[in-house]
mmCIF file of C-alpha atoms in Angstrom:
data_model
loop_
_atom_site.group_PDB
_atom_site.id
_atom_site.type_symbol
_atom_site.label_atom_id
_atom_site.label_comp_id
_atom_site.label_asym_id
_atom_site.label_seq_id
_atom_site.Cartn_x
_atom_site.Cartn_y
_atom_site.Cartn_z
ATOM 1 C CA LEU Z 6 42.304 52.992 98.046
ATOM 2 C CA HIS Z 7 41.542 49.281 98.435
ATOM 3 C CA HIS Z 8 43.009 47.411 101.342
ATOM 4 C CA GLY Z 9 44.787 45.021 99.006
ATOM 5 C CA ALA Z 10 46.367 47.689 96.774
ATOM 6 C CA ARG Z 11 50.170 48.066 96.674
ATOM 7 C CA GLN Z 12 51.631 51.204 98.272
ATOM 8 C CA GLN Z 13 52.778 53.785 95.693
ATOM 9 C CA PRO Z 14 56.514 54.662 95.726
ATOM 10 C CA LYS Z 15 57.358 58.068 97.142
ATOM 11 C CA ALA Z 16 57.995 60.912 94.735
ATOM 12 C CA PRO Z 17 61.652 62.102 94.474
ATOM 13 C CA ARG Z 18 60.888 65.443 96.130
ATOM 14 C CA ALA Z 19 59.175 63.716 99.028
ATOM 15 C CA MET Z 20 62.236 61.499 99.442
ATOM 16 C CA GLN Z 21 64.480 64.523 99.413
ATOM 17 C CA ARG Z 22 62.470 66.149 102.175
ATOM 18 C CA GLU Z 23 63.046 63.099 104.354
ATOM 19 C CA GLU Z 24 66.814 63.035 103.708
ATOM 20 C CA THR Z 25 69.237 63.670 106.526
ATOM 21 C CA GLU Z 26 71.837 66.400 106.137
ATOM 22 C CA GLU Z 27 74.583 63.824 105.433
ATOM 23 C CA GLU Z 28 72.445 62.033 102.808
ATOM 24 C CA ARG Z 29 71.650 65.337 101.107
ATOM 25 C CA ARG Z 30 75.348 66.321 101.027
ATOM 26 C CA ALA Z 31 76.348 62.907 99.623
ATOM 27 C CA ARG Z 32 73.645 63.083 96.914
ATOM 28 C CA ARG Z 33 74.791 66.544 95.817
ATOM 29 C CA LEU Z 34 78.464 65.531 95.728
ATOM 30 C CA ALA Z 35 77.606 62.473 93.653
ATOM 31 C CA LYS Z 36 75.577 64.583 91.253
ATOM 32 C CA LYS Z 37 78.423 67.060 90.874
ATOM 33 C CA ALA Z 38 80.999 64.286 90.317
ATOM 34 C CA ALA Z 39 78.797 62.672 87.674
ATOM 35 C CA LYS Z 40 78.395 66.001 85.903
ATOM 36 C CA GLU Z 41 82.160 66.599 85.879
ATOM 37 C CA ALA Z 42 82.792 63.054 84.644
ATOM 38 C CA ARG Z 43 80.330 63.519 81.769
ATOM 39 C CA LYS Z 44 81.978 66.823 80.904
ATOM 40 C CA ALA Z 45 85.457 65.220 80.878
ATOM 41 C CA GLU Z 46 84.193 62.491 78.537
ATOM 42 C CA THR Z 47 82.865 64.932 75.942
ATOM 43 C CA VAL Z 48 84.429 66.785 73.027
ATOM 44 C CA ALA Z 49 82.524 69.873 71.884
ATOM 45 C CA GLY Z 50 79.513 68.485 73.735
ATOM 46 C CA TYR Z 51 79.765 64.969 72.286
ATOM 47 C CA SER Z 52 80.795 61.786 74.100
ATOM 48 C CA ASN Z 53 82.172 58.436 72.899
ATOM 49 C CA SER Z 54 78.718 56.877 73.167
ATOM 50 C CA THR Z 55 76.694 59.784 71.784
ATOM 51 C CA ASN Z 56 78.018 61.641 68.744
ATOM 52 C CA PRO Z 57 76.897 62.134 65.138
ATOM 53 C CA PHE Z 58 80.060 60.449 63.863
ATOM 54 C CA ASN Z 59 79.391 57.130 65.592
ATOM 55 C CA ASP Z 60 82.997 57.274 66.814
ATOM 56 C CA PRO Z 61 83.537 55.259 70.034
ATOM 57 C CA ASN Z 62 87.023 56.840 70.447
ATOM 58 C CA LEU Z 63 85.996 60.462 70.011
ATOM 59 C CA ASN Z 64 87.640 61.760 73.184
ATOM 60 C CA GLU Z 65 90.885 59.858 72.608
ATOM 61 C CA GLN Z 66 93.990 61.600 71.276
ATOM 62 C CA PHE Z 67 94.139 61.326 67.443
ATOM 63 C CA VAL Z 68 97.166 59.404 66.190
ATOM 64 C CA TRP Z 69 98.119 59.592 62.531
ATOM 65 C CA GLY Z 70 98.873 55.962 61.735
ATOM 66 C CA LYS Z 71 100.696 56.501 58.425
ATOM 67 C CA LYS Z 72 102.913 59.203 59.889
ATOM 68 C CA GLN Z 73 103.565 56.945 62.828
ATOM 69 C CA THR Z 74 104.555 54.119 60.485
ATOM 70 C CA ARG Z 75 106.746 56.449 58.408
ATOM 71 C CA ASP Z 76 108.508 57.783 61.506
ATOM 72 C CA GLY Z 77 109.021 54.307 62.860
ATOM 73 C CA THR Z 78 107.117 54.959 66.097
ATOM 74 C CA THR Z 79 104.611 52.718 67.748
ATOM 75 C CA GLU Z 80 101.119 53.793 68.697
ATOM 76 C CA GLN Z 81 102.092 53.714 72.373
ATOM 77 C CA GLU Z 82 105.068 56.002 71.706
ATOM 78 C CA ALA Z 83 102.933 58.379 69.675
ATOM 79 C CA ARG Z 84 100.359 58.608 72.428
ATOM 80 C CA ALA Z 85 103.113 59.253 74.995
ATOM 81 C CA THR Z 86 104.529 62.016 72.787
ATOM 82 C CA ALA Z 87 101.098 63.566 72.374
ATOM 83 C CA LYS Z 88 100.531 63.409 76.107
ATOM 84 C CA ARG Z 89 103.893 65.048 76.761
ATOM 85 C CA ARG Z 90 103.054 67.839 74.309
ATOM 86 C CA ARG Z 91 99.725 68.409 76.005
ATOM 87 C CA HIS Z 92 101.552 68.766 79.288
ATOM 88 C CA GLU Z 93 104.019 71.201 77.694
ATOM 89 C CA VAL Z 94 101.174 73.294 76.278
ATOM 90 C CA ALA Z 95 99.458 73.270 79.667
ATOM 91 C CA ALA Z 96 102.713 74.379 81.311
ATOM 92 C CA GLU Z 97 103.094 77.224 78.798
ATOM 93 C CA LEU Z 98 99.504 78.283 79.402
ATOM 94 C CA GLN Z 99 100.179 78.252 83.149
ATOM 95 C CA LYS Z 100 103.226 80.460 82.615
ATOM 96 C CA VAL Z 101 101.149 82.891 80.549
ATOM 97 C CA LYS Z 102 98.487 82.912 83.272
ATOM 98 C CA GLU Z 103 101.060 83.535 86.011
ATOM 99 C CA SER Z 104 102.702 86.270 83.946
ATOM 100 C CA ARG Z 105 99.328 87.953 83.424
ATOM 101 C CA GLU Z 106 98.510 87.692 87.140
ATOM 102 C CA LYS Z 107 101.939 89.104 88.011
ATOM 103 C CA GLY Z 108 101.327 91.978 85.614
ATOM 104 C CA GLU Z 109 97.958 92.641 87.228
ATOM 105 C CA ARG Z 110 99.527 92.644 90.704
ATOM 106 C CA GLU Z 111 102.264 95.037 89.559
ATOM 107 C CA ARG Z 112 99.670 97.313 87.955
ATOM 108 C CA GLU Z 113 97.583 97.290 91.137
ATOM 109 C CA ALA Z 114 100.703 98.071 93.200
ATOM 110 C CA TRP Z 115 101.613 100.890 90.812
ATOM 111 C CA GLU Z 116 98.094 102.310 90.987
ATOM 112 C CA ALA Z 117 98.141 102.107 94.823
ATOM 113 C CA GLU Z 118 101.511 103.884 94.880
ATOM 114 C CA LYS Z 119 100.198 106.517 92.477
ATOM 115 C CA ARG Z 120 97.158 107.094 94.698
ATOM 116 C CA GLN Z 121 99.449 107.456 97.717
ATOM 117 C CA LEU Z 122 101.674 109.927 95.841
ATOM 118 C CA ASP Z 123 98.620 111.926 94.764
ATOM 119 C CA LYS Z 124 97.410 111.981 98.372
ATOM 120 C CA GLU Z 125 100.823 113.160 99.590
ATOM 121 C CA ARG Z 126 100.907 115.867 96.910
ATOM 122 C CA GLU Z 127 97.480 117.068 98.015
ATOM 123 C CA GLN Z 128 98.623 117.125 101.636
ATOM 124 C CA MET Z 129 101.795 119.011 100.684
ATOM 125 C CA ALA Z 130 99.782 121.481 98.628
ATOM 126 C CA PHE Z 131 97.389 121.970 101.547
ATOM 127 C CA ALA Z 132 100.310 122.444 103.968
ATOM 128 C CA ASP Z 133 101.953 124.884 101.553
ATOM 129 C CA ASN Z 134 98.729 126.862 101.206
ATOM 130 C CA GLN Z 135 98.342 126.864 104.985
ATOM 131 C CA ARG Z 136 101.924 128.094 105.392
ATOM 132 C CA ARG Z 137 101.337 130.894 102.880
ATOM 133 C CA GLU Z 138 98.113 131.850 104.625
ATOM 134 C CA ASP Z 139 99.915 131.957 107.994
ATOM 135 C CA GLU Z 140 102.714 134.086 106.493
ATOM 136 C CA PHE Z 141 100.158 136.484 105.019
ATOM 137 C CA GLN Z 142 98.296 136.733 108.319
ATOM 138 C CA LEU Z 143 101.591 137.328 110.159
ATOM 139 C CA GLN Z 144 102.557 140.123 107.747
ATOM 140 C CA GLN Z 145 99.124 141.672 108.235
ATOM 141 C CA GLU Z 146 99.524 141.427 111.999
ATOM 142 C CA ARG Z 147 102.945 143.055 111.810
ATOM 143 C CA SER Z 148 101.642 145.843 109.571
ATOM 144 C CA ARG Z 149 98.806 146.588 112.002
ATOM 145 C CA ALA Z 150 101.297 146.546 114.892
ATOM 146 C CA VAL Z 151 103.605 149.038 113.122
ATOM 147 C CA ARG Z 152 100.643 151.289 112.321
ATOM 148 C CA ARG Z 153 99.500 151.291 115.951
ATOM 149 C CA VAL Z 154 103.061 152.085 117.082
ATOM 150 C CA GLU Z 155 103.248 155.013 114.639
ATOM 151 C CA GLU Z 156 99.886 156.287 115.812
ATOM 152 C CA GLY Z 157 100.906 156.118 119.464
ATOM 153 C CA ARG Z 158 98.316 153.513 120.475
ATOM 154 C CA ALA Z 159 100.517 150.419 120.544
ATOM 155 C CA ARG Z 160 99.928 147.544 122.922
ATOM 156 C CA LEU Z 161 102.756 145.550 124.455
ATOM 157 C CA VAL Z 162 102.273 142.750 121.898
ATOM 158 C CA ASP Z 163 102.581 145.335 119.090
ATOM 159 C CA LEU Z 164 105.898 146.568 120.483
ATOM 160 C CA LEU Z 165 107.206 143.019 120.903
ATOM 161 C CA THR Z 166 106.097 142.085 117.366
ATOM 162 C CA ALA Z 167 107.885 145.143 115.981
ATOM 163 C CA GLY Z 168 110.940 144.314 118.105
ATOM 164 C CA LEU Z 169 111.061 140.739 116.789
ATOM 165 C CA SER Z 170 110.847 142.083 113.224
ATOM 166 C CA LEU Z 171 114.098 143.974 113.888
ATOM 167 C CA LEU Z 172 115.890 140.657 114.417
ATOM 168 C CA GLU Z 173 115.325 139.773 110.766
ATOM 169 C CA SER Z 174 118.374 140.419 108.588
ATOM 170 C CA ASP Z 175 116.574 142.770 106.176
ATOM 171 C CA ALA Z 176 115.207 145.122 108.845
ATOM 172 C CA ALA Z 177 115.232 148.751 107.613
ATOM 173 C CA PRO Z 178 115.749 151.965 109.631
ATOM 174 C CA SER Z 179 112.123 152.840 108.945
ATOM 175 C CA GLU Z 180 111.119 149.883 111.138
ATOM 176 C CA LEU Z 181 112.809 151.330 114.232
ATOM 177 C CA LEU Z 182 110.678 151.736 117.304
ATOM 178 C CA PRO Z 183 110.240 155.343 118.438
ATOM 179 C CA ASN Z 184 111.382 154.352 121.919
ATOM 180 C CA GLU Z 185 113.467 151.618 123.469
ATOM 181 C CA VAL Z 186 112.248 148.049 122.982
ATOM 182 C CA PRO Z 187 110.125 147.172 126.040
ATOM 183 C CA ASP Z 188 111.110 144.429 128.450
ATOM 184 C CA PRO Z 189 108.575 141.604 127.911
ATOM 185 C CA LEU Z 190 108.888 140.557 131.565
ATOM 186 C CA ALA Z 191 107.961 143.964 132.943
ATOM 187 C CA VAL Z 192 104.360 143.897 131.736
ATOM 188 C CA PHE Z 193 103.504 140.781 133.748
ATOM 189 C CA GLU Z 194 104.393 142.544 136.970
ATOM 190 C CA HIS Z 195 101.914 145.413 136.577
ATOM 191 C CA SER Z 196 98.911 143.896 134.760
ATOM 192 C CA SER Z 197 95.523 143.050 136.183
ATOM 193 C CA GLU Z 198 93.984 139.620 135.806
ATOM 194 C CA ALA Z 199 91.714 140.878 132.998
ATOM 195 C CA GLU Z 200 94.687 142.386 131.154
ATOM 196 C CA LEU Z 201 96.653 139.158 131.567
ATOM 197 C CA ARG Z 202 93.798 137.105 130.116
ATOM 198 C CA GLU Z 203 93.575 139.431 127.119
ATOM 199 C CA LEU Z 204 97.358 139.183 126.705
ATOM 200 C CA GLN Z 205 97.113 135.406 126.942
ATOM 201 C CA GLY Z 206 94.823 135.364 123.893
ATOM 202 C CA GLU Z 207 97.170 137.647 121.932
ATOM 203 C CA ILE Z 208 100.140 135.421 122.772
ATOM 204 C CA SER Z 209 98.236 132.317 121.634
ATOM 205 C CA ARG Z 210 97.362 133.903 118.281
ATOM 206 C CA HIS Z 211 100.947 135.037 117.643
ATOM 207 C CA SER Z 212 102.246 131.613 118.664
ATOM 208 C CA ASP Z 213 100.070 130.011 115.975
ATOM 209 C CA LEU Z 214 101.213 132.445 113.262
ATOM 210 C CA ASP Z 215 104.857 133.236 114.068
ATOM 211 C CA SER Z 216 106.542 129.828 113.862
ATOM 212 C CA GLY Z 217 109.924 131.509 113.363
ATOM 213 C CA ASN Z 218 109.755 132.835 116.927
ATOM 214 C CA ALA Z 219 107.979 129.832 118.453
ATOM 215 C CA ASP Z 220 110.355 129.597 121.450
ATOM 216 C CA PHE Z 221 109.785 133.276 122.300
ATOM 217 C CA TRP Z 222 105.979 133.041 122.217
ATOM 218 C CA ALA Z 223 105.997 129.718 124.113
ATOM 219 C CA ALA Z 224 108.054 131.410 126.826
ATOM 220 C CA MET Z 225 105.630 134.342 126.854
ATOM 221 C CA GLY Z 226 102.760 131.887 127.323
ATOM 222 C CA LEU Z 227 104.438 130.147 130.290
ATOM 223 C CA VAL Z 228 105.234 133.429 132.057
ATOM 224 C CA CYS Z 229 101.707 134.731 131.411
ATOM 225 C CA ASP Z 230 100.149 131.533 132.813
ATOM 226 C CA ASP Z 231 102.309 131.838 135.929
ATOM 227 C CA ALA Z 232 101.330 135.494 136.371
ATOM 228 C CA LEU Z 233 97.642 134.568 136.093
ATOM 229 C CA GLN Z 234 98.097 131.802 138.651
ATOM 230 C CA ALA Z 235 99.827 134.203 141.021
ATOM 231 C CA SER Z 236 97.144 136.887 140.564
ATOM 232 C CA SER Z 237 94.444 134.411 141.586
ATOM 233 C CA GLY Z 238 96.441 133.353 144.667
ATOM 234 C CA ASP Z 239 96.827 129.775 143.404
ATOM 235 C CA THR Z 240 100.371 128.648 144.290
ATOM 236 C CA THR Z 241 101.513 125.040 144.385
ATOM 237 C CA VAL Z 242 104.640 125.531 146.526
ATOM 238 C CA THR Z 243 105.551 127.673 149.504
ATOM 239 C CA ALA Z 244 107.736 130.753 149.179
ATOM 240 C CA GLU Z 245 110.517 128.949 151.066
ATOM 241 C CA VAL Z 246 110.579 126.000 148.658
ATOM 242 C CA ARG Z 247 110.391 128.365 145.688
ATOM 243 C CA GLY Z 248 113.382 130.252 147.065
ATOM 244 C CA GLU Z 249 115.383 127.004 147.353
ATOM 245 C CA ILE Z 250 114.523 126.033 143.783
ATOM 246 C CA ASP Z 251 115.344 129.491 142.405
ATOM 247 C CA ALA Z 252 118.723 129.428 144.160
ATOM 248 C CA MET Z 253 119.485 126.103 142.438
ATOM 249 C CA LEU Z 254 118.461 127.443 139.012
ATOM 250 C CA ASP Z 255 119.751 131.000 139.275
ATOM 251 C CA GLY Z 256 122.172 132.238 136.613
ATOM 252 C CA LYS Z 257 121.796 129.284 134.265
ATOM 253 C CA SER Z 258 121.263 129.716 130.509
ATOM 254 C CA PRO Z 259 118.373 128.051 128.648
ATOM 255 C CA ALA Z 260 120.774 125.391 127.329
ATOM 256 C CA GLU Z 261 122.056 124.667 130.850
ATOM 257 C CA LEU Z 262 118.493 124.500 132.139
ATOM 258 C CA ASP Z 263 117.574 122.023 129.397
ATOM 259 C CA GLU Z 264 120.451 119.794 130.493
ATOM 260 C CA LEU Z 265 119.463 120.133 134.139
ATOM 261 C CA GLN Z 266 115.860 119.234 133.286
ATOM 262 C CA GLY Z 267 116.987 115.831 131.982
ATOM 263 C CA GLN Z 268 118.895 115.198 135.215
ATOM 264 C CA ILE Z 269 115.912 116.187 137.352
ATOM 265 C CA VAL Z 270 113.581 113.901 135.387
ATOM 266 C CA GLU Z 271 115.965 111.018 136.092
ATOM 267 C CA LEU Z 272 116.093 111.912 139.791
ATOM 268 C CA ALA Z 273 112.283 112.057 139.912
ATOM 269 C CA ARG Z 274 112.128 108.460 138.674
ATOM 270 C CA GLN Z 275 114.354 107.275 141.520
ATOM 271 C CA ASP Z 276 112.861 109.385 144.330
ATOM 272 C CA THR Z 277 109.501 108.866 146.015
ATOM 273 C CA ASN Z 278 109.007 112.614 146.600
ATOM 274 C CA ALA Z 279 107.225 113.156 143.265
ATOM 275 C CA ASP Z 280 105.481 116.371 144.380
ATOM 276 C CA TYR Z 281 108.762 118.101 145.142
ATOM 277 C CA TRP Z 282 110.424 117.179 141.865
ATOM 278 C CA GLY Z 283 107.247 118.085 139.990
ATOM 279 C CA ALA Z 284 107.444 121.554 141.551
ATOM 280 C CA VAL Z 285 111.145 121.770 140.622
ATOM 281 C CA LEU Z 286 110.414 120.909 136.986
ATOM 282 C CA ALA Z 287 107.533 123.411 136.780
ATOM 283 C CA ARG Z 288 109.755 126.128 138.277
ATOM 284 C CA LEU Z 289 112.617 125.156 135.948
ATOM 285 C CA ARG Z 290 110.410 125.607 132.883
ATOM 286 C CA LEU Z 291 109.333 129.013 134.148
ATOM 287 C CA VAL Z 292 112.911 130.101 134.885
ATOM 288 C CA ARG Z 293 113.949 128.917 131.438
ATOM 289 C CA ALA Z 294 111.079 130.884 129.863
ATOM 290 C CA ARG Z 295 112.142 134.032 131.676
ATOM 291 C CA ALA Z 296 115.743 133.482 130.519
ATOM 292 C CA VAL Z 297 114.519 133.127 126.908
ATOM 293 C CA LEU Z 298 112.592 136.407 127.144
ATOM 294 C CA SER Z 299 115.522 138.237 128.748
ATOM 295 C CA GLY Z 300 117.853 136.999 126.015
ATOM 296 C CA ALA Z 301 115.418 138.021 123.272
ATOM 297 C CA HIS Z 302 115.015 141.464 124.849
ATOM 298 C CA GLY Z 303 118.783 141.967 124.856
ATOM 299 C CA ARG Z 304 119.052 140.967 121.187
ATOM 300 C CA MET Z 305 116.202 143.297 120.202
ATOM 301 C CA ARG Z 306 117.832 146.243 121.997
ATOM 302 C CA ARG Z 307 121.191 145.602 120.334
ATOM 303 C CA ARG Z 308 119.582 145.220 116.931
ATOM 304 C CA GLN Z 309 117.618 148.452 117.455
ATOM 305 C CA ALA Z 310 120.899 150.259 118.083
ATOM 306 C CA GLU Z 311 122.622 148.630 115.057
ATOM 307 C CA VAL Z 312 119.839 149.580 112.654
ATOM 308 C CA ALA Z 313 119.768 153.099 114.092
ATOM 309 C CA ARG Z 314 123.530 153.524 113.526
ATOM 310 C CA ALA Z 315 123.279 152.096 109.986
ATOM 311 C CA GLY Z 316 120.532 154.609 109.184
ATOM 312 C CA GLY Z 317 122.366 157.499 110.780
ATOM 313 C CA GLY Z 318 119.599 158.003 113.334
ATOM 314 C CA GLY Z 319 119.489 157.959 117.056
ATOM 315 C CA ALA Z 320 116.169 156.315 117.787
ATOM 316 C CA GLY Z 321 115.892 153.615 120.324
ATOM 317 C CA GLY Z 322 119.044 154.229 122.289
ATOM 318 C CA GLY Z 323 121.312 151.455 123.559
#
């Protein structure tokens, strides 16, 4: 370059590289506005200034002059009418659009509801299949228990399962136990820790399967847990305190104990001696469980005698 030569203008891209962020944003907005303006001024891609018809009013609303003259309207009135009609058409199109969008929303809502219903049906079908499986397993368990009773090798759980079956309304004389229904509380007093742990597993399995006798098996579980705790020497209260609590709870039915439990919970909230009331509640649940088992044992014995009389037999005794 010669010293006297004029400096060449910068190329557009070089100028763009030197733009600030605000200048770049302004340039892009201006470009977009110009593009939209050109688009608004065109009809089928042609503008007033550039079209093959050399029509400078191409994008203006067409007004039929003769019809306007015949109707007695001015050009201004005709243009106003045309504008109003365009607005009416646009409003109708908007209504159609809104109606279509509403229909789409309703269809989506219907499809979501249908999916939810299908999911609920699947869950119900699964629950129903699970219930049938549990019923089948329970019947199998009862059949095995009856077979072991008949063969003289029954366990306590087998005898209790057979005894609970007698409480069902369709119990037949053939289902009678060969001897008197055992007292479920008696076994806990003469079992070793190993036997109690084995019994604990049996109780848990029956509790899962036999939902119709859930209260009975829950009570069995509580009494078994207490017996295990006692066999390991782990006691939370002294014999004196236990005696006081038992005297307060003695002779009450499960329903009365449930009512008393609510009162004790309220007292525990107001009293600072939380350990004492915690021990009372734990003992109350155990006493209630023992009352449930005693009541069930009495019902099983009476039912054994009723079925025996109906069958003309004398098994089971009263």
